[in-house]
Amino acid sequence: MPETENRRLRPKISRQIVLPWKKSLAMAVSSLKIRFLRSLITIFSLVLAIAFLCFTLTNTAIARELYRLHGNMALPLLIQAGYLFDPATATINAGPKELWLMVLSLLVCTVGIVNAQLMSVTERFREIGIMKCLGALDRIILRLFLIEATILGIFGAGVGCLLGMLAAWGGAFLNYNTFDCSEIALLPLLAEASRAWGMGIGLSILGVLYPAILAAKLQPVIVMKEEY
Amino acid sequence: METHHIIRVVGVTKAFSLGKMPVQVLKGVDLNVATGEYLSIMGPSGSGKSTLFNIIGGLDKPTSGRVFIDEVDISQLDAYELAWLRNRKIGYIFQTFNLIPVMTALENVTLPMIFAGMPGDHAVDKGRKLLGDVGLGERFLHKPSELSGGQQQRVAIARALANDPAIILADEPTGNLDSTTGGEIIALLQKMSRERNVTIISATHDFKMLSVSDRVVWILDGRIDKIELRDELKISLGTIQERHEPARP
């Protein structure tokens, strides 16, 4: 009777529970779509923080470009705008106030993400418990949350970067209109923007780690309880 | 012919610590369940009924004693093996249906099959067939919130059967349903268990459920009070009701 034979628990049965990447991705996407409003709230702080980060980084890059194009003629205006000029290396850097604000905004944003994700995990306790009853492993739950956070990060930080870049460009045209800006190279600006983008995706993943581990460690027996 | 015991519970005890006081919920339970049997566990709240039920289902671990499912001691299994057991060997049915609210009926039914590594097309075909078998052939794309309680429980039954489990654990499956719908669900469960030779263990207060059970196990104060066969049960139904009624809320 092969049927009964198959049904017997074998001693080595690890790795038999699977969720293919394609399916994980589809589940994460549909989960985000269905909880669209909550997802928006989760990434709102990320969008703002990354917009600010991108704004500051792009501004600094523009200042560097101006110095490269116009040399010492541009210096008084740049120093007035708060940039630091290091004569030894002849480079323009963001002022300490900007750096401080950047760090602070990223910190607040991470705390915001952790908070929003904790909330969303709590809302989904029962759903996670059901999946565990159906055989889901800890790492499958963990993976679903990480994929969701990555997608949120890509979109949220992307939107933030666009906003930040637009603001930085707009500001540059207003502030530096006495200089010829047509020669500014786009590449260094885009490099700074993509740095901000990568940072945003990283923060989104960092923010979901603790809530996701909490979710993955849930015991399936919680679905038997009424309070969730 | 010797009966094959799909479940053997040997000397199971369970203690919880409530604050500083240890509470002995199960005080040594021994039970054998034959393959294909329809067993009901009955007892007042606080009797240890739910704890025993969860331990048999691999959702909780006993403090001492052993639970064998198909001769494998489940208290010795690691997390991977337990997940596999829940996925392949056991199907769960709950009082509150517990479908995943963001998924359609079909997605709910196919999820355990996907966890089991079944290719997507096969899973969809089998899911459609199972939903047809439980009488929901047309409503497979509906979300749980668009289905009535009885229909949700039918989806849950289809989901429990997805990986052809050996055992179905039903925790008060009719508790949230009206009497007529509850009756239909019981009939469906019984039909499915007969057709597929699936062992059904249910915790219930529903007397309609007891009358289709092959055996009824009465739990009282953490011990098996008595085990009755269906034939004996019919005779004593009135007296049971009388005896246990005050204990229920």
Coordinates of C-alpha atoms in Angstrom, one line a residue:
Chain A
M1 CA 0.0 0.0 0.0
P2 CA 2.1 2.9 -1.2
E3 CA -0.5 5.4 -0.2
T4 CA -0.3 4.5 3.5
E5 CA 3.5 4.2 3.2
N6 CA 3.6 7.8 1.9
R7 CA 1.6 9.0 4.7
R8 CA 4.0 7.8 7.3
L9 CA 6.1 10.4 8.9
R10 CA 9.7 9.9 7.8
P11 CA 12.5 10.7 10.3
K12 CA 14.0 13.4 8.0
I13 CA 11.2 15.6 6.8
S14 CA 12.7 19.0 7.2
R15 CA 12.5 21.4 4.2
Q16 CA 9.3 19.9 3.0
I17 CA 7.2 23.0 3.7
V18 CA 7.8 25.5 1.0
L19 CA 6.5 28.7 -0.4
P20 CA 8.1 29.5 -3.8
W21 CA 9.5 33.0 -4.3
K22 CA 7.0 33.8 -7.0
K23 CA 4.1 32.9 -4.7
S24 CA 5.5 34.7 -1.8
L25 CA 5.8 37.8 -3.9
A26 CA 2.3 37.5 -5.2
M27 CA 1.0 37.1 -1.6
A28 CA 3.0 40.1 -0.4
V29 CA 1.7 42.3 -3.3
S30 CA -1.9 41.3 -2.8
S31 CA -1.6 41.8 0.9
L32 CA -0.3 45.3 0.3
K33 CA -3.0 46.1 -2.2
I34 CA -5.8 45.0 0.1
R35 CA -4.3 47.0 3.0
F36 CA -3.5 49.9 0.8
L37 CA -4.4 52.6 3.3
R38 CA -2.5 51.0 6.1
S39 CA 0.5 50.6 3.8
L40 CA 0.3 54.3 2.9
I41 CA 0.4 55.2 6.6
T42 CA 3.3 52.9 7.2
I43 CA 5.4 54.5 4.6
F44 CA 4.3 58.1 5.1
S45 CA 7.1 58.9 7.5
L46 CA 9.6 57.1 5.2
V47 CA 8.5 59.3 2.3
L48 CA 9.0 62.5 4.3
A49 CA 12.3 61.5 5.8
I50 CA 13.7 60.3 2.5
A51 CA 12.5 63.4 0.7
F52 CA 14.4 65.5 3.2
L53 CA 17.5 63.3 3.0
C54 CA 17.4 63.5 -0.8
F55 CA 16.8 67.2 -0.7
T56 CA 19.9 67.8 1.4
L57 CA 22.1 65.4 -0.5
T58 CA 21.1 66.8 -3.9
N59 CA 21.6 70.3 -2.6
T60 CA 25.1 69.5 -1.5
A61 CA 25.8 67.9 -4.9
I62 CA 24.5 71.0 -6.7
A63 CA 26.7 73.2 -4.5
R64 CA 29.7 71.0 -5.3
E65 CA 28.9 71.3 -9.0
L66 CA 28.7 75.1 -8.7
Y67 CA 32.1 75.2 -7.1
R68 CA 33.5 73.0 -9.8
L69 CA 32.1 75.2 -12.5
H70 CA 32.6 78.7 -11.0
G71 CA 35.4 78.2 -8.5
N72 CA 35.9 80.8 -5.8
M73 CA 33.3 83.1 -7.4
A74 CA 30.6 80.9 -6.1
L75 CA 32.1 80.4 -2.6
P76 CA 30.6 83.5 -0.8
L77 CA 27.1 82.5 -1.8
L78 CA 27.7 78.8 -0.9
I79 CA 29.1 79.6 2.5
Q80 CA 26.3 82.0 3.1
A81 CA 23.9 79.2 2.3
G82 CA 25.5 77.2 5.2
Y83 CA 27.9 74.9 3.4
L84 CA 31.4 74.2 4.8
F85 CA 34.4 74.7 2.5
D86 CA 37.5 72.7 3.3
P87 CA 40.4 74.5 1.7
A88 CA 42.9 71.6 2.2
T89 CA 40.9 69.2 0.0
A90 CA 38.9 72.0 -1.8
T91 CA 35.6 70.3 -1.2
I92 CA 32.2 71.6 -0.3
N93 CA 30.3 69.7 2.5
A94 CA 27.0 70.0 4.2
G95 CA 26.9 72.0 7.4
P96 CA 26.6 70.4 10.8
K97 CA 23.0 71.6 11.1
E98 CA 22.0 69.8 8.0
L99 CA 23.8 66.6 9.1
W100 CA 22.2 66.7 12.4
L101 CA 18.7 67.2 10.9
M102 CA 19.3 64.4 8.5
V103 CA 20.3 61.9 11.2
L104 CA 17.4 63.0 13.4
S105 CA 14.8 62.7 10.6
L106 CA 16.0 59.2 9.7
L107 CA 15.8 58.2 13.4
V108 CA 12.3 59.5 13.8
C109 CA 11.3 57.8 10.5
T110 CA 12.7 54.4 11.7
V111 CA 10.8 54.6 15.0
G112 CA 7.7 55.5 13.0
I113 CA 8.1 52.5 10.7
V114 CA 8.7 50.1 13.6
N115 CA 5.6 51.5 15.3
A116 CA 3.3 51.3 12.3
Q117 CA 4.6 47.8 11.4
L118 CA 4.1 46.6 15.0
M119 CA 0.5 47.8 14.7
S120 CA 0.0 46.0 11.4
V121 CA 1.5 42.7 12.8
T122 CA -0.8 42.9 15.8
E123 CA -3.8 43.3 13.4
R124 CA -2.7 40.2 11.6
F125 CA -2.0 37.9 14.6
R126 CA -4.9 35.7 13.7
E127 CA -4.0 35.5 10.1
I128 CA -0.4 34.5 11.0
G129 CA -1.7 31.9 13.4
I130 CA -3.9 30.4 10.8
M131 CA -1.0 30.2 8.4
K132 CA 1.0 28.4 11.1
C133 CA -1.8 25.9 11.6
L134 CA -1.7 25.2 7.9
G135 CA 2.0 24.4 8.3
A136 CA 3.8 27.7 7.6
L137 CA 7.4 27.8 9.0
D138 CA 8.7 30.8 10.9
R139 CA 10.9 31.8 8.0
I140 CA 8.0 31.8 5.6
I141 CA 6.2 34.4 7.7
L142 CA 9.4 36.4 8.1
R143 CA 10.0 36.3 4.4
L144 CA 6.5 37.6 3.6
F145 CA 7.0 40.6 5.9
L146 CA 10.4 41.3 4.5
I147 CA 9.2 41.3 1.0
E148 CA 6.3 43.6 1.9
A149 CA 8.8 46.0 3.6
T150 CA 11.1 45.9 0.6
I151 CA 8.3 46.8 -1.8
L152 CA 7.1 49.5 0.5
G153 CA 10.7 50.8 0.7
I154 CA 11.2 50.8 -3.0
F155 CA 8.0 52.8 -3.6
G156 CA 8.1 55.0 -0.5
A157 CA 11.7 55.9 -0.8
G158 CA 11.3 56.4 -4.6
V159 CA 8.5 58.9 -4.1
G160 CA 10.5 60.6 -1.4
C161 CA 13.5 60.9 -3.7
L162 CA 11.5 62.4 -6.5
L163 CA 10.0 65.0 -4.1
G164 CA 13.4 65.8 -2.6
M165 CA 15.1 66.1 -6.0
L166 CA 12.4 68.4 -7.4
A167 CA 12.5 70.6 -4.3
A168 CA 16.3 70.8 -4.5
W169 CA 16.3 71.7 -8.2
G170 CA 13.6 74.3 -7.6
G171 CA 15.5 75.8 -4.8
A172 CA 18.7 75.9 -6.7
F173 CA 17.1 77.8 -9.6
L174 CA 15.8 80.3 -7.2
N175 CA 19.0 80.7 -5.0
Y176 CA 21.7 80.5 -7.6
N177 CA 20.1 82.4 -10.5
T178 CA 23.1 84.7 -10.7
F179 CA 25.2 81.8 -11.9
D180 CA 25.0 79.8 -15.1
C181 CA 23.5 76.5 -14.0
S182 CA 23.2 74.9 -17.5
E183 CA 26.5 73.2 -17.2
I184 CA 25.6 71.2 -14.0
A185 CA 26.2 67.5 -14.5
L186 CA 23.3 65.3 -13.7
L187 CA 25.2 62.2 -12.8
P188 CA 26.5 63.3 -9.3
L189 CA 23.0 64.5 -8.5
L190 CA 21.4 61.2 -9.5
A191 CA 24.1 59.4 -7.5
E192 CA 23.1 61.2 -4.4
A193 CA 19.4 60.6 -5.0
S194 CA 20.0 56.9 -5.5
R195 CA 22.0 56.9 -2.2
A196 CA 19.0 58.3 -0.5
W197 CA 16.8 55.7 -2.3
G198 CA 19.0 52.8 -1.1
M199 CA 19.0 54.3 2.4
G200 CA 15.2 54.4 2.4
I201 CA 14.8 50.8 1.3
G202 CA 17.3 49.8 4.0
L203 CA 15.4 51.7 6.7
S204 CA 12.1 50.1 5.6
I205 CA 13.6 46.6 6.0
L206 CA 15.3 47.6 9.3
G207 CA 12.0 48.9 10.6
V208 CA 10.1 45.7 9.9
L209 CA 12.7 43.3 11.4
Y210 CA 11.6 43.3 15.0
P211 CA 7.8 43.2 14.2
A212 CA 8.4 40.4 11.6
I213 CA 10.5 38.3 14.1
L214 CA 7.7 38.8 16.6
A215 CA 5.1 37.6 14.0
A216 CA 7.3 34.6 13.0
K217 CA 7.6 33.4 16.5
L218 CA 3.8 33.4 17.2
Q219 CA 2.5 30.0 18.3
P220 CA -0.3 28.5 16.2
V221 CA -2.4 27.9 19.3
I222 CA -3.3 31.6 19.4
V223 CA -6.0 31.1 16.9
M224 CA -7.9 29.0 19.5
K225 CA -8.1 32.1 21.7
E226 CA -10.9 34.5 21.2
E227 CA -9.3 37.8 21.9
Y228 CA -7.4 38.3 18.7
Chain B
M1 CA -8.3 -8.0 12.3
E2 CA -6.5 -5.7 14.6
T3 CA -7.6 -2.1 14.5
H4 CA -5.0 0.5 13.5
H5 CA -4.8 3.2 16.0
I6 CA -4.0 6.5 14.3
I7 CA -3.7 8.3 17.6
R8 CA -2.5 7.0 20.9
V9 CA -2.4 9.2 24.0
V10 CA -0.4 7.7 26.8
G11 CA -0.3 9.2 30.3
V12 CA -0.6 12.8 29.2
T13 CA -0.5 15.4 31.9
K14 CA -0.4 19.2 31.5
A15 CA 0.4 21.8 34.2
F16 CA 0.1 25.5 33.7
S17 CA 1.5 28.0 36.2
L18 CA -1.1 30.6 36.9
G19 CA 0.9 33.2 38.8
K20 CA 2.8 31.2 41.4
M21 CA 0.2 28.5 41.6
P22 CA 0.7 25.5 39.4
V23 CA -2.6 24.3 38.0
Q24 CA -2.8 20.6 36.9
V25 CA -5.1 20.8 33.9
L26 CA -4.7 17.2 32.7
K27 CA -4.0 14.6 35.3
G28 CA -3.1 11.5 33.2
V29 CA -5.1 10.8 30.1
D30 CA -4.9 7.6 28.1
L31 CA -6.8 7.3 24.8
N32 CA -6.7 5.3 21.6
V33 CA -8.4 6.5 18.5
A34 CA -8.9 4.1 15.6
T35 CA -8.4 5.1 12.0
G36 CA -11.6 6.5 10.4
E37 CA -13.3 6.9 13.8
Y38 CA -15.5 9.9 14.5
L39 CA -14.7 10.8 18.1
S40 CA -16.2 13.6 20.2
I41 CA -14.6 15.1 23.3
M42 CA -17.1 16.5 25.7
G43 CA -16.7 18.3 29.0
P44 CA -17.6 21.4 30.9
S45 CA -15.3 24.5 30.4
G46 CA -12.2 24.2 32.6
S47 CA -12.3 20.4 32.4
G48 CA -9.1 20.3 30.3
K49 CA -11.0 19.4 27.2
S50 CA -9.5 22.2 25.0
T51 CA -6.0 21.5 26.4
L52 CA -6.3 17.8 25.5
F53 CA -7.6 18.8 22.1
N54 CA -4.7 21.2 21.4
I55 CA -2.2 18.6 22.6
I56 CA -3.6 15.9 20.2
G57 CA -3.5 18.5 17.4
G58 CA 0.2 19.3 18.0
L59 CA -0.7 22.9 19.0
D60 CA 0.4 22.4 22.5
K61 CA 3.0 20.2 24.3
P62 CA 2.2 17.9 27.2
T63 CA 4.1 18.3 30.5
S64 CA 4.6 14.6 30.6
G65 CA 3.3 11.6 28.7
R66 CA 3.3 10.9 25.0
V67 CA 1.1 11.4 22.0
F68 CA 1.6 9.2 19.0
I69 CA 0.2 10.1 15.7
D70 CA 0.7 7.2 13.3
E71 CA 3.2 5.7 15.8
V72 CA 5.3 8.9 15.8
D73 CA 5.7 10.6 19.2
I74 CA 4.8 14.2 18.4
S75 CA 6.3 15.6 21.6
Q76 CA 9.7 14.7 20.2
L77 CA 9.3 16.6 16.9
D78 CA 11.2 19.7 16.1
A79 CA 9.6 22.9 14.6
Y80 CA 10.0 21.7 11.0
E81 CA 8.5 18.3 11.6
L82 CA 5.6 19.8 13.6
A83 CA 4.9 22.2 10.7
W84 CA 4.9 19.3 8.3
L85 CA 2.6 17.4 10.6
R86 CA 0.1 20.3 10.7
N87 CA 0.4 20.7 7.0
R88 CA 0.0 17.1 5.9
K89 CA -1.4 14.9 8.7
I90 CA -3.9 17.2 10.4
G91 CA -6.7 19.4 9.1
Y92 CA -8.1 22.0 11.5
I93 CA -11.6 23.3 11.7
F94 CA -12.5 26.1 14.1
Q95 CA -15.5 27.5 15.7
T96 CA -14.8 30.9 14.2
F97 CA -14.0 29.5 10.8
N98 CA -10.6 31.2 10.7
L99 CA -10.3 31.7 7.0
I100 CA -7.7 34.2 5.9
P101 CA -9.9 37.3 5.3
V102 CA -7.8 38.8 2.6
M103 CA -7.9 35.7 0.4
T104 CA -10.6 34.2 -1.7
A105 CA -12.2 30.9 -0.9
L106 CA -10.0 29.2 -3.5
E107 CA -6.8 30.8 -2.3
N108 CA -7.7 29.7 1.3
V109 CA -8.1 26.1 0.1
T110 CA -5.0 26.1 -2.0
L111 CA -2.7 27.6 0.6
P112 CA -1.9 24.4 2.4
M113 CA -1.3 22.6 -0.9
I114 CA 1.2 25.3 -1.9
F115 CA 2.9 24.9 1.5
A116 CA 3.1 21.2 0.7
G117 CA 5.0 22.0 -2.5
M118 CA 2.2 21.2 -5.0
P119 CA 2.5 23.0 -8.3
G120 CA 0.0 25.9 -8.7
D121 CA -2.1 24.4 -11.4
H122 CA -2.7 21.2 -9.6
A123 CA -3.5 23.1 -6.4
V124 CA -6.1 25.2 -8.2
D125 CA -7.7 22.1 -9.9
K126 CA -7.8 20.2 -6.6
G127 CA -9.1 23.3 -4.7
R128 CA -11.9 23.7 -7.2
K129 CA -12.8 20.1 -6.9
L130 CA -12.8 20.2 -3.1
L131 CA -14.9 23.3 -3.1
G132 CA -17.3 21.5 -5.4
D133 CA -17.4 18.6 -3.1
V134 CA -18.4 20.8 -0.1
G135 CA -21.1 22.4 -2.3
L136 CA -19.4 25.7 -3.1
G137 CA -18.6 25.1 -6.8
E138 CA -19.7 28.5 -7.9
R139 CA -18.5 30.8 -5.1
F140 CA -14.8 30.0 -5.2
L141 CA -13.7 33.6 -6.0
H142 CA -15.6 35.1 -3.0
K143 CA -13.8 36.5 0.0
P144 CA -14.8 35.1 3.4
S145 CA -16.7 38.3 4.2
E146 CA -18.9 37.7 1.2
L147 CA -19.9 34.2 2.4
S148 CA -22.4 33.2 5.1
G149 CA -21.2 31.4 8.2
G150 CA -22.2 28.0 6.9
Q151 CA -20.4 28.7 3.6
Q152 CA -17.3 29.8 5.4
Q153 CA -17.3 26.6 7.4
R154 CA -17.6 24.7 4.2
V155 CA -14.5 26.5 2.8
A156 CA -12.8 25.6 6.1
I157 CA -13.7 21.9 5.6
A158 CA -12.4 22.0 2.1
R159 CA -9.2 23.6 3.3
A160 CA -8.8 21.0 6.1
L161 CA -9.1 18.3 3.5
A162 CA -6.6 19.9 1.1
N163 CA -3.6 17.7 1.8
D164 CA -5.6 14.5 2.4
P165 CA -4.9 14.5 6.1
A166 CA -5.3 11.5 8.3
I167 CA -7.0 13.4 11.1
I168 CA -9.4 16.3 11.2
L169 CA -9.6 18.3 14.4
A170 CA -12.8 20.2 14.7
D171 CA -13.1 22.7 17.6
E172 CA -16.8 23.4 18.1
P173 CA -17.4 23.5 14.4
T174 CA -21.1 24.3 14.8
G175 CA -20.7 26.7 17.7
N176 CA -21.2 29.8 15.6
L177 CA -23.9 28.4 13.3
D178 CA -27.7 28.2 13.6
S179 CA -29.1 24.8 14.2
T180 CA -30.1 24.0 10.5
T181 CA -26.7 25.1 9.1
G182 CA -24.9 23.3 11.9
G183 CA -26.8 20.1 11.0
E184 CA -25.7 20.5 7.4
I185 CA -22.1 21.0 8.4
I186 CA -22.2 17.9 10.6
A187 CA -23.6 15.8 7.8
L188 CA -20.9 17.1 5.5
L189 CA -18.2 16.3 8.0
Q190 CA -19.6 12.8 8.4
K191 CA -19.8 12.2 4.7
M192 CA -16.3 13.4 4.1
S193 CA -14.9 11.3 6.9
R194 CA -16.7 8.2 5.5
E195 CA -15.6 8.8 1.9
R196 CA -12.0 9.5 2.7
N197 CA -11.5 7.3 5.8
V198 CA -10.5 10.4 7.8
T199 CA -10.4 10.3 11.5
I200 CA -12.4 13.1 13.0
I201 CA -12.0 14.4 16.6
S202 CA -14.2 17.2 17.7
A203 CA -14.7 19.1 20.8
T204 CA -18.3 20.1 21.1
H205 CA -21.3 20.9 23.1
D206 CA -23.7 20.2 20.3
F207 CA -25.8 17.1 20.9
K208 CA -26.5 16.7 17.2
M209 CA -22.7 16.2 16.9
L210 CA -22.7 13.6 19.6
S211 CA -25.3 11.5 17.9
V212 CA -23.2 11.0 14.8
S213 CA -20.0 10.2 16.8
D214 CA -18.7 6.7 17.0
R215 CA -17.5 7.3 20.5
V216 CA -17.8 10.2 23.0
V217 CA -15.1 10.8 25.5
W218 CA -16.2 12.7 28.6
I219 CA -13.5 14.8 30.3
L220 CA -14.0 15.9 33.9
D221 CA -11.4 17.6 36.1
G222 CA -8.5 16.7 33.9
R223 CA -9.3 13.0 33.6
I224 CA -11.4 10.8 31.3
D225 CA -14.6 10.4 33.1
K226 CA -16.1 7.8 30.8
I227 CA -16.0 6.7 27.2
E228 CA -19.4 5.9 25.6
L229 CA -20.1 4.2 22.3
R230 CA -22.8 5.7 20.2
D231 CA -25.4 2.9 21.0
E232 CA -25.0 3.4 24.7
L233 CA -25.2 7.2 24.2
K234 CA -28.6 7.2 22.7
I235 CA -30.1 5.5 25.8
S236 CA -28.4 7.8 28.2
L237 CA -28.6 11.1 26.3
G238 CA -31.3 12.6 28.6
T239 CA -29.4 11.8 31.7
I240 CA -26.1 13.2 30.3
Q241 CA -27.8 16.4 29.4
E242 CA -29.3 16.7 32.9
R243 CA -25.9 16.0 34.5
H244 CA -23.8 18.4 32.5
E245 CA -26.3 21.2 31.9
P246 CA -25.6 23.1 35.1
A247 CA -21.8 23.1 34.3
R248 CA -22.4 25.0 31.1
P249 CA -22.8 28.8 31.1

